[in-house]
Amino acid sequence: MLKILVFSTNTISDPGIDLAGASHLDYPLGVSVISVPCSSGIDPRWILYALKKGFDGVFIAADGTDCSFLQDCTKRTADVVKNAQELVKINGMDPRRIKMAAICSVCSEAFQNHMKKFEENLKKLCGEQDG
């Protein structure tokens, strides 16, 4: 079972993820969620740490343009992802192990689909690394 860490925002993305659970939508069992106030506040070193400690991938469920804290949250979060991808690359890991998408409070099916596709892509990456 692959392990995926999801950073989720507690005002916008968490309700969408909770709705996926309440609706009994099937998504990978290895998904763990950590809530943060704003996705732009994620430190790229946290992502590297998660990957070094055994997570196969890190997904950032961002607020997108719905962020109540920052108007440029999407750009800042994209910069976090870019910096994290550079950091993991420097550490000899595949930057495709990090993914970001906007997940809104009613995006339960979108979250389910992102998790399934991300797990499929991670399985391919793991296969590439093993071969």
PDB file of N, CA, C and O in Angstrom, residues 5 8-9 13 19 22 27 30 46 51 62 64 75 92-93 96-97 99 101 104 119 121-123 127:
ATOM      1  N   LEU A   5       0.712  11.581   1.736  1.00  0.00           N
ATOM      2  CA  LEU A   5       0.420  12.622   2.714  1.00  0.00           C
ATOM      3  C   LEU A   5      -0.274  13.770   1.994  1.00  0.00           C
ATOM      4  O   LEU A   5       0.212  14.248   0.967  1.00  0.00           O
ATOM      5  N   SER A   8      -3.891  19.782   3.650  1.00  0.00           N
ATOM      6  CA  SER A   8      -5.207  20.307   3.308  1.00  0.00           C
ATOM      7  C   SER A   8      -5.478  21.566   4.121  1.00  0.00           C
ATOM      8  O   SER A   8      -5.064  21.671   5.268  1.00  0.00           O
ATOM      9  N   THR A   9      -6.201  22.505   3.535  1.00  0.00           N
ATOM     10  CA  THR A   9      -6.518  23.731   4.266  1.00  0.00           C
ATOM     11  C   THR A   9      -7.807  23.527   5.052  1.00  0.00           C
ATOM     12  O   THR A   9      -8.785  22.982   4.544  1.00  0.00           O
ATOM     13  N   SER A  13     -10.448  23.114   1.862  1.00  0.00           N
ATOM     14  CA  SER A  13     -10.205  21.756   1.360  1.00  0.00           C
ATOM     15  C   SER A  13     -10.674  20.665   2.328  1.00  0.00           C
ATOM     16  O   SER A  13     -11.201  19.632   1.894  1.00  0.00           O
ATOM     17  N   LEU A  19     -16.281  15.472   3.113  1.00  0.00           N
ATOM     18  CA  LEU A  19     -17.464  15.087   2.338  1.00  0.00           C
ATOM     19  C   LEU A  19     -17.200  13.791   1.564  1.00  0.00           C
ATOM     20  O   LEU A  19     -18.099  12.945   1.450  1.00  0.00           O
ATOM     21  N   ALA A  22     -17.668  11.159   4.193  1.00  0.00           N
ATOM     22  CA  ALA A  22     -19.075  11.043   4.593  1.00  0.00           C
ATOM     23  C   ALA A  22     -19.927  10.445   3.477  1.00  0.00           C
ATOM     24  O   ALA A  22     -20.943   9.796   3.738  1.00  0.00           O
ATOM     25  N   TYR A  27     -11.347   5.965  -1.959  1.00  0.00           N
ATOM     26  CA  TYR A  27     -10.038   6.463  -2.394  1.00  0.00           C
ATOM     27  C   TYR A  27      -8.966   5.670  -1.659  1.00  0.00           C
ATOM     28  O   TYR A  27      -9.269   4.940  -0.710  1.00  0.00           O
ATOM     29  N   GLY A  30      -4.052   4.429   1.885  1.00  0.00           N
ATOM     30  CA  GLY A  30      -2.812   4.987   2.423  1.00  0.00           C
ATOM     31  C   GLY A  30      -2.772   6.501   2.486  1.00  0.00           C
ATOM     32  O   GLY A  30      -1.706   7.081   2.656  1.00  0.00           O
ATOM     33  N   TRP A  46       9.088  20.462   4.872  1.00  0.00           N
ATOM     34  CA  TRP A  46       8.127  19.503   5.436  1.00  0.00           C
ATOM     35  C   TRP A  46       7.842  18.401   4.418  1.00  0.00           C
ATOM     36  O   TRP A  46       7.691  17.234   4.775  1.00  0.00           O
ATOM     37  N   LEU A  51       8.710  12.695   2.644  1.00  0.00           N
ATOM     38  CA  LEU A  51       9.193  11.708   1.675  1.00  0.00           C
ATOM     39  C   LEU A  51      10.348  10.900   2.260  1.00  0.00           C
ATOM     40  O   LEU A  51      10.436   9.685   2.051  1.00  0.00           O
ATOM     41  N   ALA A  62      -5.011  22.593  -2.196  1.00  0.00           N
ATOM     42  CA  ALA A  62      -4.946  24.046  -1.999  1.00  0.00           C
ATOM     43  C   ALA A  62      -6.322  24.699  -2.116  1.00  0.00           C
ATOM     44  O   ALA A  62      -7.247  24.134  -2.689  1.00  0.00           O
ATOM     45  N   GLY A  64      -6.771  27.497  -3.745  1.00  0.00           N
ATOM     46  CA  GLY A  64      -6.878  28.174  -5.032  1.00  0.00           C
ATOM     47  C   GLY A  64      -7.284  29.617  -4.829  1.00  0.00           C
ATOM     48  O   GLY A  64      -6.834  30.286  -3.898  1.00  0.00           O
ATOM     49  N   LYS A  75      -0.461  31.474  -6.491  1.00  0.00           N
ATOM     50  CA  LYS A  75       0.919  31.668  -6.956  1.00  0.00           C
ATOM     51  C   LYS A  75       1.914  31.278  -5.866  1.00  0.00           C
ATOM     52  O   LYS A  75       2.906  30.609  -6.128  1.00  0.00           O
ATOM     53  N   GLY A  92      17.914  13.562  -4.617  1.00  0.00           N
ATOM     54  CA  GLY A  92      17.895  12.317  -5.376  1.00  0.00           C
ATOM     55  C   GLY A  92      16.539  11.656  -5.534  1.00  0.00           C
ATOM     56  O   GLY A  92      16.462  10.471  -5.844  1.00  0.00           O
ATOM     57  N   MET A  93      15.473  12.409  -5.323  1.00  0.00           N
ATOM     58  CA  MET A  93      14.128  11.840  -5.466  1.00  0.00           C
ATOM     59  C   MET A  93      13.433  12.450  -6.684  1.00  0.00           C
ATOM     60  O   MET A  93      13.811  13.511  -7.158  1.00  0.00           O
ATOM     61  N   ARG A  96       8.115  14.284  -9.322  1.00  0.00           N
ATOM     62  CA  ARG A  96       6.724  13.945  -9.623  1.00  0.00           C
ATOM     63  C   ARG A  96       6.011  13.315  -8.428  1.00  0.00           C
ATOM     64  O   ARG A  96       4.831  13.043  -8.484  1.00  0.00           O
ATOM     65  N   ARG A  97       6.739  13.121  -7.352  1.00  0.00           N
ATOM     66  CA  ARG A  97       6.125  12.587  -6.123  1.00  0.00           C
ATOM     67  C   ARG A  97       5.361  13.682  -5.367  1.00  0.00           C
ATOM     68  O   ARG A  97       4.783  13.422  -4.325  1.00  0.00           O
ATOM     69  N   LYS A  99       2.398  16.711  -5.813  1.00  0.00           N
ATOM     70  CA  LYS A  99       1.324  17.199  -6.684  1.00  0.00           C
ATOM     71  C   LYS A  99       0.479  18.205  -5.917  1.00  0.00           C
ATOM     72  O   LYS A  99       0.323  18.110  -4.708  1.00  0.00           O
ATOM     73  N   ALA A 101      -3.319  20.507  -6.281  1.00  0.00           N
ATOM     74  CA  ALA A 101      -4.560  20.837  -6.990  1.00  0.00           C
ATOM     75  C   ALA A 101      -5.470  21.582  -6.027  1.00  0.00           C
ATOM     76  O   ALA A 101      -5.397  21.384  -4.819  1.00  0.00           O
ATOM     77  N   CYS A 104     -12.013  22.302  -3.348  1.00  0.00           N
ATOM     78  CA  CYS A 104     -12.954  23.187  -2.662  1.00  0.00           C
ATOM     79  C   CYS A 104     -13.800  22.400  -1.656  1.00  0.00           C
ATOM     80  O   CYS A 104     -13.675  21.183  -1.537  1.00  0.00           O
ATOM     81  N   GLU A 119      -2.146   8.003  -6.983  1.00  0.00           N
ATOM     82  CA  GLU A 119      -1.663   6.685  -6.573  1.00  0.00           C
ATOM     83  C   GLU A 119      -1.211   5.881  -7.791  1.00  0.00           C
ATOM     84  O   GLU A 119      -0.159   5.232  -7.746  1.00  0.00           O
ATOM     85  N   ASN A 121      -0.071   7.034 -10.628  1.00  0.00           N
ATOM     86  CA  ASN A 121       1.197   7.607 -11.090  1.00  0.00           C
ATOM     87  C   ASN A 121       2.351   7.233 -10.160  1.00  0.00           C
ATOM     88  O   ASN A 121       3.460   6.952 -10.626  1.00  0.00           O
ATOM     89  N   LEU A 122       2.094   7.224  -8.864  1.00  0.00           N
ATOM     90  CA  LEU A 122       3.145   6.834  -7.915  1.00  0.00           C
ATOM     91  C   LEU A 122       3.532   5.368  -8.099  1.00  0.00           C
ATOM     92  O   LEU A 122       4.707   5.014  -7.987  1.00  0.00           O
ATOM     93  N   LYS A 123       2.554   4.507  -8.387  1.00  0.00           N
ATOM     94  CA  LYS A 123       2.859   3.095  -8.632  1.00  0.00           C
ATOM     95  C   LYS A 123       3.785   2.969  -9.844  1.00  0.00           C
ATOM     96  O   LYS A 123       4.724   2.177  -9.828  1.00  0.00           O
ATOM     97  N   GLY A 127       7.569   1.584  -9.856  1.00  0.00           N
ATOM     98  CA  GLY A 127       7.969   0.546 -10.790  1.00  0.00           C
ATOM     99  C   GLY A 127       9.192   0.956 -11.581  1.00  0.00           C
ATOM    100  O   GLY A 127      10.100   0.166 -11.797  1.00  0.00           O
TER     101      GLY A 127
END
